[in-house]
CSV table of C-alpha atoms in Angstrom, one decimal:
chain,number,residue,atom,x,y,z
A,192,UNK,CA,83.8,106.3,75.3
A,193,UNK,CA,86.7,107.9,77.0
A,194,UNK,CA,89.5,105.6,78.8
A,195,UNK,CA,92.4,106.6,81.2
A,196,UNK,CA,95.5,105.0,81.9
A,197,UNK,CA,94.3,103.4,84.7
A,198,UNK,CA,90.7,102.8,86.3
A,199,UNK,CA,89.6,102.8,90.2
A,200,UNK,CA,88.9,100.0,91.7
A,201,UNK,CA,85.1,100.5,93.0
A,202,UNK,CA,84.8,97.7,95.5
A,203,UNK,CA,88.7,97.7,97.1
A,204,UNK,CA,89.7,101.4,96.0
A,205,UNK,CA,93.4,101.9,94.3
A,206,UNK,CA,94.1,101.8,90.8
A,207,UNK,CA,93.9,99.1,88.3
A,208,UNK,CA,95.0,98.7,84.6
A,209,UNK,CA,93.0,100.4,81.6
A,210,UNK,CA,95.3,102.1,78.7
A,211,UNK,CA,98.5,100.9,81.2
A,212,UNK,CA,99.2,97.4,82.1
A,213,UNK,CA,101.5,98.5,84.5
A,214,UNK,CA,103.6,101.1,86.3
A,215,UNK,CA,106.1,101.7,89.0
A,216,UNK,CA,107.9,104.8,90.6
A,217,UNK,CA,111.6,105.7,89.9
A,218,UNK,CA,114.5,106.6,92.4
A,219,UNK,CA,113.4,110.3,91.6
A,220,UNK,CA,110.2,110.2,92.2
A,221,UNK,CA,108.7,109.9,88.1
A,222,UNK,CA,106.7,107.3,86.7
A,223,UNK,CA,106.5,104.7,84.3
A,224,UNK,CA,103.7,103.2,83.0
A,225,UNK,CA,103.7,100.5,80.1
A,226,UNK,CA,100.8,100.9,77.7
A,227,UNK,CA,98.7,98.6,76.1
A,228,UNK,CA,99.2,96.9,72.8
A,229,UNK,CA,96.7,96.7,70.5
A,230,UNK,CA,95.0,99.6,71.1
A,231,UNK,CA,93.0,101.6,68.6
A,232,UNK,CA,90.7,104.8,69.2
A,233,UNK,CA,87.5,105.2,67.6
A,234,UNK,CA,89.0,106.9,64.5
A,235,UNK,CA,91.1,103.9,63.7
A,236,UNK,CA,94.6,105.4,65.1
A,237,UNK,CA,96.5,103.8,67.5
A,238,UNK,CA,97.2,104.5,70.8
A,239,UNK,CA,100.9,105.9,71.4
A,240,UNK,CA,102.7,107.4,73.7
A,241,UNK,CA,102.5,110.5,71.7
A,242,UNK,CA,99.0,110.6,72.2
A,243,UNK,CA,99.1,110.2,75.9
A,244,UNK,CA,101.6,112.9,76.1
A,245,UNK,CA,99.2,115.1,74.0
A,246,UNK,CA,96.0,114.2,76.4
A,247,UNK,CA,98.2,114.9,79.6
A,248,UNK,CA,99.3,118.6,77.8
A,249,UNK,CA,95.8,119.6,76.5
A,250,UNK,CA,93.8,118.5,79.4
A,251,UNK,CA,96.1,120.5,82.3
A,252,UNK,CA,96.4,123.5,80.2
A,253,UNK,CA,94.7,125.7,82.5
A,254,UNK,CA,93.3,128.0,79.8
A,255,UNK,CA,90.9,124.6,78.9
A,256,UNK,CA,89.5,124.2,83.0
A,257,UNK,CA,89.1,120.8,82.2
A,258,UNK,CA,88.2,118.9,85.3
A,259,UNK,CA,91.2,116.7,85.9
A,260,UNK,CA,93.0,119.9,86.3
A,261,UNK,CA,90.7,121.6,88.5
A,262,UNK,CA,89.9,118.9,90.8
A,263,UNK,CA,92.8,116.7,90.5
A,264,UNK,CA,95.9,118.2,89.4
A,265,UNK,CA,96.5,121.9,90.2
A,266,UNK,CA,99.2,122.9,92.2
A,267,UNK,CA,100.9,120.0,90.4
A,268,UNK,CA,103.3,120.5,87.5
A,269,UNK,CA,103.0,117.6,85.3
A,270,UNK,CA,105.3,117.2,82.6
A,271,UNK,CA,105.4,113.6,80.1
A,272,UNK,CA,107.8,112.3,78.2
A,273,UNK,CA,107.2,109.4,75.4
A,274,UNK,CA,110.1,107.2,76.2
A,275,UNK,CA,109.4,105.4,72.7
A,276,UNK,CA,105.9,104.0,71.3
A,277,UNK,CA,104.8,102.2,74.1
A,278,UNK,CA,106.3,103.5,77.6
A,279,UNK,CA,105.3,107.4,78.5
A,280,UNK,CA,107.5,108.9,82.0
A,281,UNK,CA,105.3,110.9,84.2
A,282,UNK,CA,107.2,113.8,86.1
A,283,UNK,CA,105.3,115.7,88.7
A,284,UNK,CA,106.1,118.7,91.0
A,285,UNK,CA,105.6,118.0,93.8
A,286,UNK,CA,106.3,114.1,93.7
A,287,UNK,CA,103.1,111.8,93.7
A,288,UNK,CA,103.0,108.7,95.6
A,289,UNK,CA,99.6,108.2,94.6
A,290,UNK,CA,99.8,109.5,90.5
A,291,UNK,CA,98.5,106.4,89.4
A,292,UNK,CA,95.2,107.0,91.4
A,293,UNK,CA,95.5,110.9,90.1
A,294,UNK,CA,95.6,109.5,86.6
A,295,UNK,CA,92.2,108.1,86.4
A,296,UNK,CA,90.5,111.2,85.9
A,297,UNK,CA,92.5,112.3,82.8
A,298,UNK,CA,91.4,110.0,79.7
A,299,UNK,CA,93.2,109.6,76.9
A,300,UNK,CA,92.4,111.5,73.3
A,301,UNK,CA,93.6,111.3,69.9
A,302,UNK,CA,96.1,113.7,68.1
A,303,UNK,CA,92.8,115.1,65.9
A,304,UNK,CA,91.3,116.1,69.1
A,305,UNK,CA,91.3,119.9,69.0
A,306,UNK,CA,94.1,121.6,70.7
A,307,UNK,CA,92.5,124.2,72.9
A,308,UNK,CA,88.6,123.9,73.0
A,309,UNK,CA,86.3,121.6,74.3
A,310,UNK,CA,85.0,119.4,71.6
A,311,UNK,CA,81.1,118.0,71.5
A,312,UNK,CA,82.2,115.1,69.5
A,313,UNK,CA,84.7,113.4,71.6
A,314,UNK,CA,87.4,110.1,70.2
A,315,UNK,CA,88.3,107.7,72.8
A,316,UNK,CA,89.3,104.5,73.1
A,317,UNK,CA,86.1,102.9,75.0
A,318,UNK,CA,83.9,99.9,74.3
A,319,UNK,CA,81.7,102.3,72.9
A,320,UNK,CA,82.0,105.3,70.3
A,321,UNK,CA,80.1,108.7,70.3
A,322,UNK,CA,76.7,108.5,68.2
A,323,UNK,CA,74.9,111.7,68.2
A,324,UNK,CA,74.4,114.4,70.8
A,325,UNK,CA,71.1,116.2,70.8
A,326,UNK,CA,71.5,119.2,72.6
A,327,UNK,CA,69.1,119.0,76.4
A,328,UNK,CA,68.0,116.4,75.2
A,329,UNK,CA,70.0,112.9,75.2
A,330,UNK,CA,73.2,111.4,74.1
A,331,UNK,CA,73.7,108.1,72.2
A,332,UNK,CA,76.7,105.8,72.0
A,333,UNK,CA,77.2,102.8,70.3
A,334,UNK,CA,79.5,99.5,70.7
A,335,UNK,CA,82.3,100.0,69.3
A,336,UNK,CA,84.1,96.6,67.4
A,337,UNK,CA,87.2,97.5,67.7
A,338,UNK,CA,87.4,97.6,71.2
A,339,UNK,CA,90.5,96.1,72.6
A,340,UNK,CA,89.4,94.1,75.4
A,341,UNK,CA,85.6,91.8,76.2
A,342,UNK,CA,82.6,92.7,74.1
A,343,UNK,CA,80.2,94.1,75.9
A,344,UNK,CA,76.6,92.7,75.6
A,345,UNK,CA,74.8,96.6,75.4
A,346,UNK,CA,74.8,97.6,71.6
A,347,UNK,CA,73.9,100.8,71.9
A,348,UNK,CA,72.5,102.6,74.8
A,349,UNK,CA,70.8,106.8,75.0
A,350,UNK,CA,70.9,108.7,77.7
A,351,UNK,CA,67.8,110.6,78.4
A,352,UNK,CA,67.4,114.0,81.5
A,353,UNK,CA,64.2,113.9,83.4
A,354,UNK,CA,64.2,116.2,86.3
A,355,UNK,CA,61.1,114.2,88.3
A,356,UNK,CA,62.0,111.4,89.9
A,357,UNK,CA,58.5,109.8,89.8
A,358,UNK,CA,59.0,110.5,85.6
A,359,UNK,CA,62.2,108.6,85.8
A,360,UNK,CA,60.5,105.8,87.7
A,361,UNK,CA,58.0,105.7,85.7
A,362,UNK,CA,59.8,105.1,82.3
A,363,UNK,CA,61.2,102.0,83.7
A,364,UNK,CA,57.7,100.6,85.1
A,365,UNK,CA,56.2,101.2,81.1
A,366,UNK,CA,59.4,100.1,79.4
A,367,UNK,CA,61.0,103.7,77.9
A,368,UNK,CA,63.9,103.3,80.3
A,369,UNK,CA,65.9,100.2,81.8
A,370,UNK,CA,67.8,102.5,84.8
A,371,UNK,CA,66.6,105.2,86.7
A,372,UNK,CA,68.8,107.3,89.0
A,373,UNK,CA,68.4,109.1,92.0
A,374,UNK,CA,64.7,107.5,92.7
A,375,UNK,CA,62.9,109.8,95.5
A,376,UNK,CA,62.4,108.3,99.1
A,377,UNK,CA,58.7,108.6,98.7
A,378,UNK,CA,58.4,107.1,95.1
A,379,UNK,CA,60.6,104.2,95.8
A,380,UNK,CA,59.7,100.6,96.3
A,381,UNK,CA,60.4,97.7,97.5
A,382,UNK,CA,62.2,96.0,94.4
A,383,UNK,CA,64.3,99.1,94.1
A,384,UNK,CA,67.9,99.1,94.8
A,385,UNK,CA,69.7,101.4,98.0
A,386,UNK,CA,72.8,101.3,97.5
A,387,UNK,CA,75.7,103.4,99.4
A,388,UNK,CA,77.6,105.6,97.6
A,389,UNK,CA,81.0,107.5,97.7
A,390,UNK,CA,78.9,111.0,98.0
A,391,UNK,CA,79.3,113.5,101.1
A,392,UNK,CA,76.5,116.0,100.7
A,393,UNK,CA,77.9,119.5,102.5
A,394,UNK,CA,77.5,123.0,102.3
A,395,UNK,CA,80.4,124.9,101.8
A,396,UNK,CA,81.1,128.3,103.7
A,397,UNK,CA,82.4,130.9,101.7
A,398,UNK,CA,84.5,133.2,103.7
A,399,UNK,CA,85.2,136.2,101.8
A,400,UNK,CA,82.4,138.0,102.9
A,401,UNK,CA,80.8,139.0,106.3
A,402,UNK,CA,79.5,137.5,108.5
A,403,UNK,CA,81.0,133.9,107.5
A,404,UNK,CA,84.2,135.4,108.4
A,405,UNK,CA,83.2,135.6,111.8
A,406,UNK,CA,83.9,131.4,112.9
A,407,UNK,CA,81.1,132.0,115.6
A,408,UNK,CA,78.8,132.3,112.6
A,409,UNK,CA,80.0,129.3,110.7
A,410,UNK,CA,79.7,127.3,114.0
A,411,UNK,CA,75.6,128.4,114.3
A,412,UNK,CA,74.7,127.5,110.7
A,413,UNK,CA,76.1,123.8,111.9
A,414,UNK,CA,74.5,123.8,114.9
A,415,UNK,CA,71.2,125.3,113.6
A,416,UNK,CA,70.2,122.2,111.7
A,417,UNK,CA,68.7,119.2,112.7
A,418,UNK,CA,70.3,116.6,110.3
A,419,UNK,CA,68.6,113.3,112.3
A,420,UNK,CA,65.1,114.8,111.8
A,421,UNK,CA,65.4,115.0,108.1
A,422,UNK,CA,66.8,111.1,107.8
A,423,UNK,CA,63.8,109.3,107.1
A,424,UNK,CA,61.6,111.9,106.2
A,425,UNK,CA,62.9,113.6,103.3
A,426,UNK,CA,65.9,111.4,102.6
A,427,UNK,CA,66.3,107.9,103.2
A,428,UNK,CA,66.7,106.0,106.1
A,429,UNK,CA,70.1,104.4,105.8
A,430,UNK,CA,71.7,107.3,105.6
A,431,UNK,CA,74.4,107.9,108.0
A,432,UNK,CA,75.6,111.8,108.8
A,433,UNK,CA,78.6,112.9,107.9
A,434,UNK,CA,81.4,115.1,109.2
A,435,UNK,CA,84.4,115.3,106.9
A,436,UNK,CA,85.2,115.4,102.9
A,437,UNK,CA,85.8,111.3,102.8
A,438,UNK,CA,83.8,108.3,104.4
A,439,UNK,CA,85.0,105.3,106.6
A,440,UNK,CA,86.3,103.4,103.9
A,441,UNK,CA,89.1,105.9,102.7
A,442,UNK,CA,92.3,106.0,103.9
A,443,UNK,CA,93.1,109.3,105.8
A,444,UNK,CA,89.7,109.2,107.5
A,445,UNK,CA,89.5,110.4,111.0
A,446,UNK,CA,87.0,108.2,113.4
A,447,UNK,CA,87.8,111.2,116.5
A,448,UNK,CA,85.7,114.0,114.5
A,449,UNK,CA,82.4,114.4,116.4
A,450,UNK,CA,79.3,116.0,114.9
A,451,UNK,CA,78.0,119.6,115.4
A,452,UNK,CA,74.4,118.4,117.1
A,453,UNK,CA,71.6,120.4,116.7
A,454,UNK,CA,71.5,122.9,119.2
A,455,UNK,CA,69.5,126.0,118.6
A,456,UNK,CA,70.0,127.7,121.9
A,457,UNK,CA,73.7,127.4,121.0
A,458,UNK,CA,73.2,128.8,117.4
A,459,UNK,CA,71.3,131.5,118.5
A,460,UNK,CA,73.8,132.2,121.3
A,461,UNK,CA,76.5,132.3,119.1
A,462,UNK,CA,74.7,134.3,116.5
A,463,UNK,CA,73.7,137.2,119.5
A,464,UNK,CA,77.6,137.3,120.2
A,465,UNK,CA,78.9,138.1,117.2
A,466,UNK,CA,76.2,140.4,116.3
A,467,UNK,CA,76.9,142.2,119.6
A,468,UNK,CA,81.0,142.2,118.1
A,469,UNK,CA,79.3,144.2,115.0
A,470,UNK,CA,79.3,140.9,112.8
A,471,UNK,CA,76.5,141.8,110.5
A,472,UNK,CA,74.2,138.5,111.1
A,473,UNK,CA,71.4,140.0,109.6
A,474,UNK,CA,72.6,140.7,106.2
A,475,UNK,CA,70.5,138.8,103.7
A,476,UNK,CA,72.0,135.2,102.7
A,477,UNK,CA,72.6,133.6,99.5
A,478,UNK,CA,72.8,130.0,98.4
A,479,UNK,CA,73.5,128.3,95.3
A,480,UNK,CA,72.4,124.7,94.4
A,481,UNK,CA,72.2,122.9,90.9
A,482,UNK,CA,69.3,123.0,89.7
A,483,UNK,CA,67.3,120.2,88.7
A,484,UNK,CA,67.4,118.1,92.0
A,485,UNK,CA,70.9,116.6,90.5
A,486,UNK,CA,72.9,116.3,93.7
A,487,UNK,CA,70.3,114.0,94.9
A,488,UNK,CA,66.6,112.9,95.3
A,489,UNK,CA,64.8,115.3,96.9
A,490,UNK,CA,67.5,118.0,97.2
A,491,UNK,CA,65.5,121.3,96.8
A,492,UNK,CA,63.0,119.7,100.1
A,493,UNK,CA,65.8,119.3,101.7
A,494,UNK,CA,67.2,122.9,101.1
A,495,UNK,CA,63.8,124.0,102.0
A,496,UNK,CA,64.1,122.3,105.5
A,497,UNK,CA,67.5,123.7,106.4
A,498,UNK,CA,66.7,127.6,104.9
A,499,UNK,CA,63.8,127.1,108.0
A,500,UNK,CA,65.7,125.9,110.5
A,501,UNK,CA,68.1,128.8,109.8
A,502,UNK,CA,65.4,131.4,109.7
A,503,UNK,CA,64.5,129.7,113.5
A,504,UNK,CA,67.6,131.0,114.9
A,505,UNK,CA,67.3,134.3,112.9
A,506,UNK,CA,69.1,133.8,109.6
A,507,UNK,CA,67.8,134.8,106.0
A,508,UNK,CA,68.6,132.8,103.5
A,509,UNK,CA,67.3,132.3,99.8
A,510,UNK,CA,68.0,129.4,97.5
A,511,UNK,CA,69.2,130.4,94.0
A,512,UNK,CA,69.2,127.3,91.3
A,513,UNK,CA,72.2,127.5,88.2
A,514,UNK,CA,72.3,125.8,85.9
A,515,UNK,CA,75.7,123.6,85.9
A,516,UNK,CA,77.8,125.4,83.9
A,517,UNK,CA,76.6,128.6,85.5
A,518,UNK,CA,77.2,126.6,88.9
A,519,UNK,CA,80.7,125.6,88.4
A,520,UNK,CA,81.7,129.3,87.1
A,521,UNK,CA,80.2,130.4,90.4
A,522,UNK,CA,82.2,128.5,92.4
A,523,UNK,CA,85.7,129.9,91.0
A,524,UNK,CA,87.2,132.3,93.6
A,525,UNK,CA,88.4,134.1,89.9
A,526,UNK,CA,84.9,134.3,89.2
A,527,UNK,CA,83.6,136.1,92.8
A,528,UNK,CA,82.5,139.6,91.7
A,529,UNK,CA,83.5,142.3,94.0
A,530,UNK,CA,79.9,143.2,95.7
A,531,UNK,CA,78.3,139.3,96.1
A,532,UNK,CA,76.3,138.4,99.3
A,533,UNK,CA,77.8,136.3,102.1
A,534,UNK,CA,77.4,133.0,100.2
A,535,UNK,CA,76.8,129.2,100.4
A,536,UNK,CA,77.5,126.5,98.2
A,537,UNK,CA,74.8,123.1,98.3
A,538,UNK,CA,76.5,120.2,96.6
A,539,UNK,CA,78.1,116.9,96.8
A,540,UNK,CA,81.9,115.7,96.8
A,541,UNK,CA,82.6,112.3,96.5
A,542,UNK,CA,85.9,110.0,96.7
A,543,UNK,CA,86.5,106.6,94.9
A,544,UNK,CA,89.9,106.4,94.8
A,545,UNK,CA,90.7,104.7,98.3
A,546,UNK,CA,93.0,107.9,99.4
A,547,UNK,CA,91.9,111.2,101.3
A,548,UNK,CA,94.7,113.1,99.2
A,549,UNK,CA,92.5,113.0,96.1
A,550,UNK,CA,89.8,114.9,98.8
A,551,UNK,CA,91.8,117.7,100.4
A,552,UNK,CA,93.9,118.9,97.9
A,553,UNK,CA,91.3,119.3,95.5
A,554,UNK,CA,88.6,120.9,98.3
A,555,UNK,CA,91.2,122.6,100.4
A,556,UNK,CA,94.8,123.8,98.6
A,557,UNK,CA,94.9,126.8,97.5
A,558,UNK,CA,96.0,126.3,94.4
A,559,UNK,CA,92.4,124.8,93.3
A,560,UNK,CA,90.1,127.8,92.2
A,561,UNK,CA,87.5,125.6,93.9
A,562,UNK,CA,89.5,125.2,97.4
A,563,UNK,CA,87.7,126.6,100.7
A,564,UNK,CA,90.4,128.6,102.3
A,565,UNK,CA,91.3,129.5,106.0
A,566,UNK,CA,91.0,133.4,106.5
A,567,UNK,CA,94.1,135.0,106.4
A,568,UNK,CA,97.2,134.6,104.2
A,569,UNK,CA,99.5,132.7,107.0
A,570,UNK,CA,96.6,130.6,108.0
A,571,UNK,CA,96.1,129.4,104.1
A,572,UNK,CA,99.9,129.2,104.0
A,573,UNK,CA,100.0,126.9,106.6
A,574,UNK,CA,97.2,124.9,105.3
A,575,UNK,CA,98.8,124.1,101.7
A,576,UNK,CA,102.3,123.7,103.3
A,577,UNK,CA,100.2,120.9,105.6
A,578,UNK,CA,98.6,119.7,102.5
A,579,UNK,CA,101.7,119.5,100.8
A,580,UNK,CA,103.7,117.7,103.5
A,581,UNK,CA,100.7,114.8,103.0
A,582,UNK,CA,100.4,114.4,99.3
A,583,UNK,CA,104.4,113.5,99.9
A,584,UNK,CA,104.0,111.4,102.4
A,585,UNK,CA,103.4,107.6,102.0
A,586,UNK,CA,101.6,104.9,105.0
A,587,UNK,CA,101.1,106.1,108.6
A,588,UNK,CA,102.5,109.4,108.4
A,589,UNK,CA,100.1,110.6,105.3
A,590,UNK,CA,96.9,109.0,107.3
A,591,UNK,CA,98.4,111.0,110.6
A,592,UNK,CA,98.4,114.6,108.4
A,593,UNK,CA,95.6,113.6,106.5
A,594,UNK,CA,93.5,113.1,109.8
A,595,UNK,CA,94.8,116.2,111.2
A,596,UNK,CA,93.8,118.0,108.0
A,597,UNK,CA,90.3,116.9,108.5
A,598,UNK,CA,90.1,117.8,112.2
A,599,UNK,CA,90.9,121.3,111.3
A,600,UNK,CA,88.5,121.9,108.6
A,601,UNK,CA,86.0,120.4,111.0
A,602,UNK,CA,86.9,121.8,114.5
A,603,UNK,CA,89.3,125.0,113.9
A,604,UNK,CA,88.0,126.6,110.4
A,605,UNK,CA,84.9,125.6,110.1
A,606,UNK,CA,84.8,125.3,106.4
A,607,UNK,CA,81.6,123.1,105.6
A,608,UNK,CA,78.0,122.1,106.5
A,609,UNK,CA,78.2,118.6,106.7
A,610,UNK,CA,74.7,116.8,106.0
A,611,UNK,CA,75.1,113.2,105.1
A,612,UNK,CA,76.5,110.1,103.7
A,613,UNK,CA,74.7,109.1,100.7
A,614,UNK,CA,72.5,106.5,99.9
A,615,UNK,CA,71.3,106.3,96.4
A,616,UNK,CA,67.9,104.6,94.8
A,617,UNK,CA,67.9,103.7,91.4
A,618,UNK,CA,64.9,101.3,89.9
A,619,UNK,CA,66.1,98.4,86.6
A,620,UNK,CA,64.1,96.7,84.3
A,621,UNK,CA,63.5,93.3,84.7
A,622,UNK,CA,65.5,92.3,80.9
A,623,UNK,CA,69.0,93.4,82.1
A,624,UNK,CA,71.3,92.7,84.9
A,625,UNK,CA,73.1,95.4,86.8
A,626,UNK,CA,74.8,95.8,90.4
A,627,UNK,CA,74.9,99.1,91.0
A,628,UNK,CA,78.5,100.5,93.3
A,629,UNK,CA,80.1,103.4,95.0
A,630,UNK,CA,80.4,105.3,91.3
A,631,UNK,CA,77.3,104.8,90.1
A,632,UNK,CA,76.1,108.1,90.9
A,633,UNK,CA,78.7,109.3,88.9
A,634,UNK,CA,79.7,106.5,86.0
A,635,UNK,CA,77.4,103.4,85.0
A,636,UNK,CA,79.8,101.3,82.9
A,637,UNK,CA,77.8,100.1,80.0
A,638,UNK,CA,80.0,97.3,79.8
A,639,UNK,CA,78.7,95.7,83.3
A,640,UNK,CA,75.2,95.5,82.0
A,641,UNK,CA,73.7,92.1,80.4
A,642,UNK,CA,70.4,91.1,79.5
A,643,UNK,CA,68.0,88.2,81.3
């Protein structure tokens, strides 16, 4: 439904044309990109530069939360300007080298769109429009004929939720469905798809309560957990373990981080130590996952798995399920109330954009009411000031501060549980084509589908 000005590329990473044909950085720093012509949204208007300076304004206004301002742009100051009907200046604060990557994950809205709430009946410029939303239940669209580029061969497609995976599967065997995400490793098959996709699964450390803000601690809940025994078993068995926010293929990745390997006589040593320093290791342990299994196939097994392990070494932990909008208030550091439990966080984060700075300024700068912080105000500080230095930076010296970024989440701080590299299974109908990639976990373009 929605478009941005420009798209990631999710076989090569960077950023390719959408609602832009083209861009390039000024002598200071700003950006220009050229819009397409031709262009209407779904309510027959065209697309303007007004409009793009409108989506830009509404959609980083912080009092909205929209998502390409927590997770992409805060700590940036963004202002546009419509240089006439089709050209729109992009300034930013601190300079972007890589704004046209940032860009993808704010699309572009109507003036009609309202101002400063979240509307359930969203105008883009898409291949398709929005049909009808029932509530828990699914979501239509339909092709839209208007569209400015190929016509896509799906006329209208619903999205349904079922939280079994054997259900999913199941739809597409008796023809109610033609994809099925997230297929579990015991209910797949042989004709299924694997695929590898951009996810990191982790569990992030919050440190503002005892006794995660002892780093002895943090360093026993990795070393508690046996992450090769669960490949296979409970998830699949091309999945590779993971150690950092970004995989292989990203640039800033560092190939020198080693893994914490399971080692309970070290956990348990560690965890003796700083309960002998008066770190309360035995206070009782929360986690939070979305509910529903939606981070991936088997997800609550797995949680199961590692809350034992932990309990082997003396830890007690208990899973709580939210809902997502009752997960992603959680999360906000604005949102911790005063007397919470020492606290996890089970999810995924995942990074299609080709560049690690999308990755640790979103998980680590302060600035994002998301971010996992170092303890201590000098030690975050430092942090954003090194994060900083990085999003500037352009070639060998934003991999080199990227890299070191990621060693020191890893080795120093301590910041995450880092399970896996995900693999994904989805089952397709035998009367449609699709090759599944890195973001299809995330976004299934209707327009890549066509029918045997």
């Amino acid at each position: 439904m929605l478009e941005s000005l420009t798209e990631i590329d999710a076989i090569n990473g960077g950023a390719i044309p959408r609602l832009a044909t083209s861009w390039e950085q000024e002598a200071d720093g700003s950006w220009l990109f050229e819009l397409r012509h031709g262009v209407t949204f779904h309510d027959g208007t065209p697309l303007t530069s007004e409009a793009v300076k409108y989506s830009f304004e509404r959609m980083l206004d912080p009092a909205l939360s929209c998502d390409a301002y927590i997770f992409v742009f805060s700590g940036t100051t963004v202002n546009v300007e419509a240089v006439d009907e089709d050209t729109v200046r992009i300034v930013t604060n601190p300079v972007q080298p890589i704004l046209p990557l940032m860009t993808e994950a704010l699309p572009i809205v109507p003036l009609s769109t309202p101002r400063n709430e979240i509307t359930r009946a969203p105008v883009g410029t898409g291949p398709y429009a929005f049909a009808n939303w029932d509530t828990q239940t699914s979501v239509t669209l339909e092709r839209y004929d208007g569209y400015w580029g190929d016509k896509p061969a799906v006329e209208k497609a619903t999205f349904v939720w079922r939280e079994e995976a054997s259900v999913r599967g199941a739809m597409v065997d008796v023809g109610e469905a033609d994809i099925a995400l997230s297929i579990g490793e015991q209910d797949a098959r042989d004709t299924d798809v694997v695929f590898q996709s951009a996810e990191m699964s982790r569990i992030k450390i919050n440190k503002d309560r005892p006794p995660f803000d002892d780093l002895r601690v943090r360093k026993a809940l990795n070393y508690a957990i046996d992450r090769q025994g669960l490949i296979g078993t409970l998830v699949n068995a091309k999945l590779k373990l993971a150690n950092q926010v970004v995989g292989p293929s990203v640039f800033g990745y560092n190939p020198n981080i080693g893994q914490y390997e399971y080692n309970l006589a070290e956990a348990k040593r560690l965890l003796d130590e700083a309960r002998a320093d008066g770190a309360p290791v035995d206070t009782p342990i929360r986690m939070i996952s979305i509910s529903g299994s939606s981070t991936f196939s088997n997800q609550d097994e797995v949680i199961e798995a590692i809350i034992s392990m932990w309990k082997q070494v003396g830890l007690t932990v208990t899973n709580e399920p939210l809902e997502m909008g009752l997960f992603r208030d959680s999360i906000r550091r604005d949102n911790f109330e005063p007397g919470r439990p020492p606290t996890l966080v089970f999810s995924n984060h995942d990074n299609t954009t080709g560049d690690a700075g999308m990755s640790v300024s979103s998980r680590y700068h302060s600035s994002n009411m998301t971010a996992d912080l170092p303890i201590g105000e000098e030690a975050i500080k430092a942090m954003d000031a090194l994060i900083d230095s990085g999003m500037a930076a352009v070639g060998e010296e934003r991999r080199t501060i990227f890299q070191e970024i990621l060693r020191q989440q890893h080795e120093e701080i301590v910041t995450e549980v880092w399970l896996f590299q995900m693999v994904n299974i989805i089952r397709v109908s035998d009367r449609i084509n699709y090759e599944p990639n890195a973001r299809t976990n995330a976004v299934i373009e209707l327009s890549d589908i066509s029918f045997n």
